[in-house]
């Protein structure tokens, strides 16, 4: 198989789009099921997210009057491509650490912003006042969480003195998980976890969509396949972002033995459960409260962790 064909298969099937989409939709079901149980409801069957996706794909796409059509329709694809590439790179680095390239962690950080940028572009292009308000909130939220997130992710880089994801994975294979051996990584993991909660748009950071206030915000004018793609992107992020945390701080996703494979799945489920618990036990913050939380609490905490990492602590 040629390199081009192999790259295409990797992007479309495994570990790219199809694999991430299927697991992401299933993870979304786990979220909905646990949330329902916490609220004394039965919850949906395991296949409900798949049905919802295909049902939306079959519906009509309505473009609002005055919208910038090209931007409005292409925005969902930008986010989908971004999360697919992030998943592809992370899994390649986990399965084949030696294939890592210099600065791949920077590439992943850049691509992980694309789903949020897609929401901003789509909301702004719709010309709906509520969508524009939601897009504005999304921009402010990115400015709030992105800096502490970057500092947190670079904390392990400061420890191993290498800017490759494969090197971080290899280091943890030899020395154990980052957060069990370095205080700085424990601090960075906490910061990165809350930043990921905001990246996912989950409570208490679901401020841009806030259904009770601005009726889904940037997504208010979306319908049919574009809305299905936005929802699929969010489901894929629910799988990809915890894998990012595991890769950088918790030993990576290893499948070289049955025990390691089971342990990797357990690590993912633990992080997913924590995300769901935070989502269901907190109220939504206002945008100014979110800004203060990340700038005045998470960012200084991330800086402390980074400084400790410079001393190898």
mmCIF file of N, CA, C and O in Angstrom, residues 142-184:
data_model
loop_
_atom_site.group_PDB
_atom_site.id
_atom_site.type_symbol
_atom_site.label_atom_id
_atom_site.label_comp_id
_atom_site.label_asym_id
_atom_site.label_seq_id
_atom_site.Cartn_x
_atom_site.Cartn_y
_atom_site.Cartn_z
ATOM 1 N N UNK A 142 -12.300 31.519 24.791
ATOM 2 C CA UNK A 142 -11.012 31.061 24.252
ATOM 3 C C UNK A 142 -9.867 31.871 24.849
ATOM 4 O O UNK A 142 -8.826 31.330 25.254
ATOM 5 N N UNK A 143 -10.041 33.191 24.913
ATOM 6 C CA UNK A 143 -9.012 34.051 25.501
ATOM 7 C C UNK A 143 -8.780 33.729 26.968
ATOM 8 O O UNK A 143 -7.682 33.930 27.497
ATOM 9 N N UNK A 144 -9.815 33.200 27.630
ATOM 10 C CA UNK A 144 -9.695 32.881 29.051
ATOM 11 C C UNK A 144 -8.932 31.582 29.276
ATOM 12 O O UNK A 144 -7.981 31.532 30.064
ATOM 13 N N UNK A 145 -9.308 30.499 28.581
ATOM 14 C CA UNK A 145 -8.753 29.183 28.920
ATOM 15 C C UNK A 145 -7.533 28.776 28.101
ATOM 16 O O UNK A 145 -6.775 27.898 28.524
ATOM 17 N N UNK A 146 -7.317 29.387 26.955
ATOM 18 C CA UNK A 146 -6.278 28.871 26.069
ATOM 19 C C UNK A 146 -4.871 29.071 26.640
ATOM 20 O O UNK A 146 -4.019 28.174 26.529
ATOM 21 N N UNK A 147 -4.604 30.215 27.248
ATOM 22 C CA UNK A 147 -3.267 30.458 27.797
ATOM 23 C C UNK A 147 -2.926 29.503 28.940
ATOM 24 O O UNK A 147 -1.858 28.867 28.913
ATOM 25 N N UNK A 148 -3.782 29.354 29.965
ATOM 26 C CA UNK A 148 -3.443 28.365 30.997
ATOM 27 C C UNK A 148 -3.348 26.949 30.449
ATOM 28 O O UNK A 148 -2.543 26.144 30.937
ATOM 29 N N UNK A 149 -4.146 26.635 29.436
ATOM 30 C CA UNK A 149 -4.082 25.301 28.838
ATOM 31 C C UNK A 149 -2.728 25.070 28.175
ATOM 32 O O UNK A 149 -2.106 24.007 28.350
ATOM 33 N N UNK A 150 -2.239 26.057 27.442
ATOM 34 C CA UNK A 150 -0.940 25.922 26.770
ATOM 35 C C UNK A 150 0.181 25.772 27.799
ATOM 36 O O UNK A 150 1.070 24.927 27.661
ATOM 37 N N UNK A 151 0.139 26.601 28.844
ATOM 38 C CA UNK A 151 1.167 26.517 29.889
ATOM 39 C C UNK A 151 1.141 25.145 30.559
ATOM 40 O O UNK A 151 2.185 24.533 30.817
ATOM 41 N N UNK A 152 -0.071 24.630 30.829
ATOM 42 C CA UNK A 152 -0.208 23.313 31.469
ATOM 43 C C UNK A 152 0.356 22.210 30.578
ATOM 44 O O UNK A 152 1.076 21.317 31.050
ATOM 45 N N UNK A 153 0.038 22.245 29.291
ATOM 46 C CA UNK A 153 0.505 21.209 28.369
ATOM 47 C C UNK A 153 2.018 21.249 28.215
ATOM 48 O O UNK A 153 2.663 20.200 28.048
ATOM 49 N N UNK A 154 2.615 22.426 28.292
ATOM 50 C CA UNK A 154 4.060 22.542 28.141
ATOM 51 C C UNK A 154 4.822 22.223 29.432
ATOM 52 O O UNK A 154 6.059 22.206 29.421
ATOM 53 N N UNK A 155 4.120 21.962 30.508
ATOM 54 C CA UNK A 155 4.794 21.596 31.757
ATOM 55 C C UNK A 155 5.573 20.288 31.622
ATOM 56 O O UNK A 155 6.749 20.233 32.013
ATOM 57 N N UNK A 156 4.996 19.203 31.078
ATOM 58 C CA UNK A 156 5.813 17.993 30.847
ATOM 59 C C UNK A 156 6.960 18.228 29.869
ATOM 60 O O UNK A 156 8.017 17.600 29.990
ATOM 61 N N UNK A 157 6.757 19.128 28.904
ATOM 62 C CA UNK A 157 7.834 19.462 27.960
ATOM 63 C C UNK A 157 9.019 20.041 28.716
ATOM 64 O O UNK A 157 10.186 19.733 28.414
ATOM 65 N N UNK A 158 8.743 20.887 29.715
ATOM 66 C CA UNK A 158 9.818 21.482 30.510
ATOM 67 C C UNK A 158 10.569 20.431 31.321
ATOM 68 O O UNK A 158 11.762 20.588 31.601
ATOM 69 N N UNK A 159 9.874 19.349 31.683
ATOM 70 C CA UNK A 159 10.516 18.294 32.471
ATOM 71 C C UNK A 159 11.447 17.448 31.618
ATOM 72 O O UNK A 159 12.597 17.183 31.993
ATOM 73 N N UNK A 160 10.977 17.026 30.435
ATOM 74 C CA UNK A 160 11.780 16.110 29.625
ATOM 75 C C UNK A 160 12.668 16.826 28.612
ATOM 76 O O UNK A 160 13.484 16.189 27.945
ATOM 77 N N UNK A 161 12.480 18.155 28.510
ATOM 78 C CA UNK A 161 13.292 18.972 27.598
ATOM 79 C C UNK A 161 13.174 18.501 26.140
ATOM 80 O O UNK A 161 14.142 18.463 25.386
ATOM 81 N N UNK A 162 11.965 18.149 25.739
ATOM 82 C CA UNK A 162 11.703 17.713 24.367
ATOM 83 C C UNK A 162 10.290 18.126 23.988
ATOM 84 O O UNK A 162 9.361 17.959 24.778
ATOM 85 N N UNK A 163 10.120 18.636 22.765
ATOM 86 C CA UNK A 163 8.847 19.206 22.359
ATOM 87 C C UNK A 163 8.079 18.275 21.418
ATOM 88 O O UNK A 163 7.337 18.716 20.560
ATOM 89 N N UNK A 164 8.264 16.955 21.594
ATOM 90 C CA UNK A 164 7.571 15.963 20.784
ATOM 91 C C UNK A 164 6.647 15.112 21.658
ATOM 92 O O UNK A 164 7.037 14.698 22.756
ATOM 93 N N UNK A 165 5.444 14.850 21.152
ATOM 94 C CA UNK A 165 4.496 14.024 21.903
ATOM 95 C C UNK A 165 5.046 12.615 22.077
ATOM 96 O O UNK A 165 4.911 12.007 23.147
ATOM 97 N N UNK A 166 5.673 12.086 21.027
ATOM 98 C CA UNK A 166 6.251 10.751 21.118
ATOM 99 C C UNK A 166 7.284 10.650 22.225
ATOM 100 O O UNK A 166 7.392 9.618 22.895
ATOM 101 N N UNK A 167 8.054 11.714 22.447
ATOM 102 C CA UNK A 167 9.062 11.713 23.513
ATOM 103 C C UNK A 167 8.396 11.702 24.889
ATOM 104 O O UNK A 167 8.888 11.053 25.822
ATOM 105 N N UNK A 168 7.280 12.423 25.019
ATOM 106 C CA UNK A 168 6.535 12.414 26.288
ATOM 107 C C UNK A 168 5.995 11.019 26.568
ATOM 108 O O UNK A 168 6.079 10.510 27.690
ATOM 109 N N UNK A 169 5.452 10.364 25.526
ATOM 110 C CA UNK A 169 4.927 9.006 25.691
ATOM 111 C C UNK A 169 6.054 8.040 26.044
ATOM 112 O O UNK A 169 5.925 7.217 26.962
ATOM 113 N N UNK A 170 7.170 8.129 25.340
ATOM 114 C CA UNK A 170 8.309 7.234 25.599
ATOM 115 C C UNK A 170 8.856 7.432 27.012
ATOM 116 O O UNK A 170 9.214 6.454 27.689
ATOM 117 N N UNK A 171 8.933 8.686 27.456
ATOM 118 C CA UNK A 171 9.405 8.977 28.809
ATOM 119 C C UNK A 171 8.519 8.294 29.847
ATOM 120 O O UNK A 171 9.005 7.716 30.834
ATOM 121 N N UNK A 172 7.204 8.348 29.615
ATOM 122 C CA UNK A 172 6.268 7.765 30.578
ATOM 123 C C UNK A 172 6.288 6.234 30.527
ATOM 124 O O UNK A 172 6.062 5.585 31.551
ATOM 125 N N UNK A 173 6.565 5.668 29.363
ATOM 126 C CA UNK A 173 6.692 4.211 29.275
ATOM 127 C C UNK A 173 7.860 3.725 30.130
ATOM 128 O O UNK A 173 7.783 2.691 30.805
ATOM 129 N N UNK A 174 8.936 4.510 30.150
ATOM 130 C CA UNK A 174 10.129 4.125 30.904
ATOM 131 C C UNK A 174 10.043 4.496 32.383
ATOM 132 O O UNK A 174 10.537 3.760 33.246
ATOM 133 N N UNK A 175 9.417 5.636 32.691
ATOM 134 C CA UNK A 175 9.473 6.164 34.054
ATOM 135 C C UNK A 175 8.138 6.208 34.773
ATOM 136 O O UNK A 175 8.085 6.593 35.940
ATOM 137 N N UNK A 176 7.063 5.832 34.119
ATOM 138 C CA UNK A 176 5.747 5.906 34.751
ATOM 139 C C UNK A 176 5.027 7.196 34.379
ATOM 140 O O UNK A 176 5.589 8.098 33.745
ATOM 141 N N UNK A 177 3.780 7.283 34.793
ATOM 142 C CA UNK A 177 2.940 8.425 34.428
ATOM 143 C C UNK A 177 3.483 9.729 35.001
ATOM 144 O O UNK A 177 3.980 9.757 36.124
ATOM 145 N N UNK A 178 3.366 10.783 34.229
ATOM 146 C CA UNK A 178 3.875 12.096 34.629
ATOM 147 C C UNK A 178 3.299 12.544 35.967
ATOM 148 O O UNK A 178 4.027 12.986 36.860
ATOM 149 N N UNK A 179 1.982 12.448 36.110
ATOM 150 C CA UNK A 179 1.358 13.040 37.287
ATOM 151 C C UNK A 179 1.597 12.228 38.554
ATOM 152 O O UNK A 179 1.329 12.698 39.658
ATOM 153 N N UNK A 180 2.135 11.002 38.435
ATOM 154 C CA UNK A 180 2.458 10.222 39.629
ATOM 155 C C UNK A 180 3.894 10.441 40.089
ATOM 156 O O UNK A 180 4.260 9.996 41.181
ATOM 157 N N UNK A 181 4.705 11.129 39.269
ATOM 158 C CA UNK A 181 6.115 11.314 39.604
ATOM 159 C C UNK A 181 6.531 12.770 39.763
ATOM 160 O O UNK A 181 7.627 13.051 40.236
ATOM 161 N N UNK A 182 5.668 13.692 39.336
ATOM 162 C CA UNK A 182 6.040 15.108 39.387
ATOM 163 C C UNK A 182 4.875 15.936 39.922
ATOM 164 O O UNK A 182 3.766 15.878 39.380
ATOM 165 N N UNK A 183 5.136 16.713 40.960
ATOM 166 C CA UNK A 183 4.111 17.601 41.519
ATOM 167 C C UNK A 183 3.646 18.603 40.471
ATOM 168 O O UNK A 183 2.453 18.928 40.395
ATOM 169 N N UNK A 184 4.566 19.068 39.655
ATOM 170 C CA UNK A 184 4.211 20.039 38.618
ATOM 171 C C UNK A 184 3.182 19.473 37.645
ATOM 172 O O UNK A 184 2.278 20.184 37.185
#
